[in-house]
XYZ file of N, CA and C in Angstrom:
378
model
N 39.356 -3.302 -63.720
C 40.571 -3.149 -62.932
C 40.465 -3.990 -61.671
N 41.465 -4.776 -61.405
C 41.487 -5.634 -60.229
C 42.082 -4.856 -59.065
N 41.254 -4.494 -58.096
C 41.733 -3.712 -56.961
C 42.285 -4.592 -55.850
N 42.038 -5.885 -55.916
C 42.527 -6.784 -54.876
C 43.718 -7.582 -55.407
N 44.840 -6.874 -55.552
C 46.039 -7.519 -56.078
C 47.024 -7.883 -54.971
N 46.683 -7.571 -53.738
C 47.561 -7.891 -52.627
C 47.707 -9.399 -52.503
N 48.943 -9.908 -52.507
C 49.129 -11.354 -52.334
C 48.529 -11.820 -51.014
N 47.944 -12.981 -51.041
C 47.305 -13.542 -49.860
C 48.146 -14.681 -49.304
N 47.793 -15.081 -48.097
C 48.460 -16.195 -47.433
C 47.428 -17.280 -47.183
N 47.746 -18.507 -47.618
C 46.837 -19.641 -47.503
C 47.479 -20.738 -46.662
N 46.725 -21.250 -45.708
C 47.137 -22.413 -44.920
C 46.418 -23.637 -45.469
N 47.185 -24.635 -45.901
C 46.628 -25.901 -46.394
C 46.846 -26.944 -45.311
N 45.750 -27.534 -44.830
C 45.829 -28.504 -43.738
C 45.295 -29.845 -44.229
N 46.179 -30.830 -44.299
C 45.797 -32.175 -44.736
C 46.912 -33.118 -44.312
N 46.542 -34.286 -43.794
C 47.579 -35.241 -43.392
C 48.229 -35.916 -44.586
N 47.653 -35.791 -45.757
C 48.227 -36.362 -46.973
C 49.096 -35.326 -47.677
N 50.384 -35.618 -47.777
C 51.305 -34.710 -48.471
C 50.884 -34.542 -49.926
N 50.403 -35.622 -50.548
C 49.952 -35.553 -51.939
C 48.776 -34.588 -52.071
N 47.809 -34.667 -51.170
C 46.670 -33.745 -51.211
C 47.128 -32.301 -51.055
N 48.058 -32.069 -50.131
C 48.576 -30.710 -49.950
C 49.255 -30.218 -51.225
N 50.016 -31.092 -51.867
C 50.708 -30.719 -53.104
C 49.720 -30.392 -54.224
N 48.655 -31.170 -54.338
C 47.649 -30.943 -55.385
C 46.944 -29.606 -55.159
N 46.504 -29.361 -53.935
C 45.833 -28.095 -53.626
C 46.776 -26.932 -53.903
N 48.010 -27.055 -53.433
C 48.997 -25.996 -53.631
C 49.212 -25.716 -55.113
N 49.368 -26.749 -55.911
C 49.601 -26.574 -57.347
C 48.426 -25.872 -58.020
N 47.204 -26.282 -57.674
C 46.014 -25.658 -58.258
C 45.903 -24.175 -57.866
N 46.165 -23.882 -56.606
C 46.073 -22.492 -56.135
C 47.144 -21.635 -56.796
N 48.384 -22.127 -56.814
C 49.470 -21.332 -57.389
C 49.318 -21.147 -58.893
N 48.612 -22.058 -59.546
C 48.338 -21.889 -60.979
C 47.442 -20.678 -61.213
N 46.598 -20.363 -60.247
C 45.687 -19.213 -60.351
C 46.255 -17.956 -59.692
N 47.027 -18.155 -58.622
C 47.561 -17.036 -57.828
C 49.021 -17.323 -57.468
N 49.905 -17.115 -58.418
C 51.330 -17.445 -58.238
C 51.987 -16.635 -57.129
N 51.397 -15.495 -56.755
C 52.007 -14.645 -55.743
C 51.541 -14.949 -54.316
N 50.633 -15.919 -54.156
C 50.178 -16.257 -52.809
C 51.257 -17.013 -52.044
N 51.328 -16.753 -50.747
C 52.208 -17.510 -49.861
C 51.423 -18.709 -49.338
N 52.040 -19.885 -49.405
C 51.388 -21.112 -48.964
C 52.092 -21.647 -47.718
N 51.293 -21.940 -46.704
C 51.779 -22.562 -45.470
C 51.087 -23.910 -45.391
N 51.784 -24.928 -44.895
C 51.186 -26.259 -44.826
C 51.238 -26.818 -43.410
N 50.217 -27.611 -43.091
C 50.166 -28.328 -41.818
C 49.593 -29.712 -42.084
N 50.077 -30.706 -41.332
C 49.641 -32.089 -41.521
C 48.620 -32.541 -40.482
N 48.191 -31.629 -39.599
C 47.196 -31.991 -38.584
C 46.421 -30.759 -38.149
N 45.259 -31.001 -37.589
C 44.455 -29.910 -37.060
C 45.140 -29.195 -35.915
N 45.838 -29.964 -35.075
C 46.561 -29.370 -33.941
C 47.622 -28.386 -34.440
N 48.389 -28.810 -35.441
C 49.429 -27.948 -36.009
C 48.811 -26.708 -36.647
N 47.657 -26.873 -37.294
C 46.989 -25.750 -37.946
C 46.611 -24.667 -36.932
N 46.058 -25.086 -35.800
C 45.646 -24.131 -34.774
C 46.849 -23.308 -34.310
N 48.003 -23.944 -34.136
C 49.217 -23.237 -33.726
C 49.729 -22.319 -34.835
N 49.731 -22.802 -36.067
C 50.245 -22.009 -37.187
C 49.416 -20.757 -37.443
N 48.124 -20.850 -37.281
C 47.264 -19.693 -37.518
C 47.638 -18.551 -36.580
N 47.931 -18.863 -35.340
C 48.308 -17.819 -34.393
C 49.673 -17.222 -34.713
N 50.568 -18.012 -35.300
C 51.911 -17.533 -35.639
C 51.937 -16.754 -36.951
N 51.258 -17.278 -37.977
C 51.394 -16.726 -39.323
C 50.183 -15.935 -39.815
N 49.045 -16.043 -39.165
C 47.813 -15.344 -39.516
C 47.516 -15.362 -41.018
N 47.207 -16.542 -41.555
C 46.847 -16.599 -42.976
C 45.487 -15.949 -43.229
N 45.255 -15.602 -44.490
C 43.978 -15.021 -44.887
C 42.920 -16.107 -45.051
N 43.366 -17.267 -45.563
C 42.459 -18.348 -45.914
C 43.025 -19.674 -45.440
N 42.138 -20.677 -45.417
C 42.556 -22.008 -44.989
C 41.751 -23.066 -45.729
N 42.436 -24.114 -46.179
C 41.747 -25.318 -46.630
C 42.030 -26.376 -45.571
N 41.029 -27.196 -45.281
C 41.131 -28.125 -44.154
C 40.531 -29.473 -44.526
N 41.266 -30.543 -44.227
C 40.720 -31.889 -44.321
C 39.963 -32.158 -43.018
N 39.138 -33.196 -43.003
C 38.410 -33.523 -41.766
C 39.145 -34.586 -40.966
N 39.394 -35.741 -41.571
C 39.981 -36.871 -40.847
C 41.501 -36.793 -40.885
N 42.070 -36.427 -39.729
C 43.525 -36.308 -39.589
C 43.912 -36.773 -38.195
N 45.198 -37.035 -37.984
C 45.648 -37.356 -36.626
C 45.353 -36.189 -35.682
N 45.087 -36.498 -34.434
C 44.771 -35.443 -33.479
C 43.322 -35.019 -33.619
N 43.079 -33.744 -33.555
C 41.700 -33.262 -33.616
C 41.171 -33.281 -35.050
N 39.861 -33.436 -35.174
C 39.215 -33.398 -36.485
C 39.367 -32.003 -37.102
N 39.347 -31.953 -38.411
C 39.449 -30.677 -39.106
C 38.326 -29.715 -38.751
N 37.129 -30.240 -38.542
C 36.016 -29.367 -38.162
C 36.235 -28.754 -36.780
N 36.847 -29.526 -35.868
C 37.157 -28.991 -34.543
C 38.268 -27.945 -34.629
N 39.266 -28.213 -35.469
C 40.343 -27.238 -35.679
C 39.777 -25.959 -36.285
N 38.885 -26.103 -37.258
C 38.265 -24.932 -37.885
C 37.501 -24.110 -36.844
N 36.781 -24.797 -35.970
C 36.026 -24.101 -34.925
C 36.964 -23.311 -34.014
N 38.088 -23.926 -33.625
C 39.055 -23.241 -32.758
C 39.687 -22.051 -33.469
N 40.008 -22.228 -34.738
C 40.609 -21.140 -35.520
C 39.630 -19.979 -35.650
N 38.385 -20.286 -35.979
C 37.386 -19.234 -36.178
C 37.026 -18.519 -34.873
N 37.186 -19.198 -33.743
C 36.927 -18.552 -32.456
C 37.911 -17.401 -32.228
N 39.144 -17.554 -32.699
C 40.174 -16.516 -32.538
C 40.250 -15.584 -33.743
N 39.901 -16.095 -34.916
C 40.041 -15.343 -36.171
C 38.739 -15.463 -36.967
N 37.673 -14.817 -36.507
C 36.348 -15.018 -37.117
C 36.243 -14.566 -38.574
N 37.138 -13.733 -39.040
C 37.070 -13.267 -40.429
C 37.728 -14.238 -41.415
N 38.445 -15.234 -40.893
C 39.128 -16.168 -41.786
C 38.113 -16.983 -42.581
N 38.407 -17.169 -43.840
C 37.545 -17.988 -44.699
C 38.171 -19.378 -44.804
N 37.355 -20.402 -44.534
C 37.836 -21.783 -44.522
C 37.016 -22.619 -45.496
N 37.734 -23.442 -46.266
C 37.104 -24.429 -47.131
C 37.527 -25.796 -46.633
N 36.546 -26.654 -46.393
C 36.811 -28.026 -45.960
C 36.796 -28.912 -47.201
N 37.960 -29.477 -47.537
C 38.070 -30.466 -48.603
C 38.141 -31.823 -47.930
N 37.195 -32.706 -48.211
C 37.232 -34.005 -47.549
C 36.583 -35.088 -48.404
N 37.136 -36.287 -48.288
C 36.522 -37.457 -48.910
C 35.401 -37.990 -48.021
N 35.356 -37.534 -46.774
C 34.311 -37.932 -45.836
C 33.095 -37.048 -46.098
N 32.153 -37.568 -46.881
C 31.024 -36.745 -47.320
C 29.759 -36.962 -46.489
N 29.926 -37.462 -45.272
C 28.767 -37.650 -44.400
C 28.071 -36.315 -44.174
N 26.769 -36.352 -44.196
C 25.977 -35.138 -44.055
C 26.275 -34.397 -42.752
N 26.562 -35.135 -41.688
C 26.845 -34.478 -40.408
C 28.077 -33.579 -40.520
N 29.113 -34.024 -41.251
C 30.314 -33.206 -41.414
C 30.039 -32.014 -42.322
N 29.241 -32.214 -43.362
C 28.883 -31.098 -44.246
C 28.093 -30.046 -43.480
N 27.140 -30.490 -42.669
C 26.347 -29.566 -41.864
C 27.203 -28.833 -40.849
N 28.148 -29.548 -40.250
C 29.040 -28.920 -39.261
C 29.884 -27.853 -39.931
N 30.434 -28.162 -41.103
C 31.242 -27.176 -41.838
C 30.398 -25.939 -42.141
N 29.197 -26.163 -42.636
C 28.317 -25.038 -42.978
C 27.945 -24.217 -41.750
N 27.726 -24.884 -40.608
C 27.362 -24.161 -39.388
C 28.506 -23.276 -38.889
N 29.722 -23.637 -39.264
C 30.890 -22.836 -38.890
C 31.114 -21.664 -39.849
N 30.381 -21.669 -40.962
C 30.597 -20.640 -41.974
C 31.631 -21.047 -43.006
N 32.058 -22.293 -42.936
C 33.012 -22.826 -43.911
C 32.237 -23.408 -45.094
N 32.925 -23.589 -46.179
C 32.342 -24.246 -47.348
C 32.874 -25.665 -47.398
N 31.997 -26.634 -47.618
C 32.401 -28.037 -47.733
C 32.516 -28.395 -49.205
N 33.647 -28.990 -49.584
C 33.871 -29.441 -50.960
C 34.390 -30.874 -50.901
N 33.722 -31.768 -51.635
C 34.127 -33.177 -51.641
C 35.405 -33.362 -52.440
N 36.275 -34.229 -51.925
C 37.465 -34.620 -52.678
C 37.045 -35.624 -53.738
N 37.778 -35.811 -54.796
C 39.141 -35.319 -55.012
C 39.145 -33.843 -55.392
N 40.270 -33.202 -55.110
C 40.453 -31.804 -55.464
C 40.651 -31.720 -56.977
N 39.875 -30.840 -57.584
C 39.943 -30.642 -59.032
C 40.037 -29.147 -59.314
N 40.244 -28.809 -60.556
C 40.268 -27.397 -60.934
C 38.933 -26.730 -60.594
N 37.836 -27.456 -60.801
C 36.500 -26.928 -60.503
C 36.320 -26.712 -58.991
N 36.786 -27.657 -58.177
C 36.626 -27.489 -56.728
C 37.519 -26.364 -56.196
N 38.673 -26.181 -56.809
C 39.530 -25.053 -56.424
C 38.847 -23.737 -56.796
N 38.208 -23.693 -57.962
C 37.474 -22.488 -58.359
C 36.377 -22.178 -57.342
N 35.695 -23.217 -56.855
C 34.660 -23.044 -55.830
C 35.283 -22.483 -54.545
N 36.430 -23.009 -54.159
C 37.119 -22.523 -52.967
C 37.517 -21.060 -53.122
N 38.041 -20.707 -54.275
C 38.450 -19.326 -54.516
C 37.264 -18.374 -54.455
N 36.110 -18.828 -54.926
C 34.891 -18.009 -54.820
C 34.538 -17.779 -53.353
N 34.654 -18.836 -52.540
C 34.369 -18.693 -51.105
C 35.359 -17.722 -50.470
N 36.645 -17.841 -50.817
C 37.651 -16.949 -50.272
C 37.344 -15.489 -50.633
N 36.817 -15.278 -51.835
C 36.494 -13.924 -52.305
C 35.171 -13.413 -51.743
N 34.474 -14.262 -50.987
C 33.220 -13.854 -50.383
C 32.017 -13.956 -51.296
N 32.121 -14.779 -52.321
C 31.011 -14.940 -53.277
C 30.184 -16.150 -52.938
């Protein structure tokens, strides 16, 4: 019996509309009842989190304005229980280590069904 049937709210943060669409499609294929919020920059994400309080967040690193890792740090300072997955084509070890130090999970792009499954595991606390 699935006791966690409450629909969740996910914030997808990526400056690429195509990337946001791909992540959204993969998530909704698994969880059609989730509410999806989108932001095209780290700055916008920080503001949206305070307004909409999503349960989860996916974040790109390289975007206009602040880096995704900096946005994640600001979000987690106010909402420490939020689970964040960093999806990025920037696979430099320093960014992976920074994501991990924040308690986020780093997943290399491109976004695939397998990487979405990994993100969902992180969201579920596994």
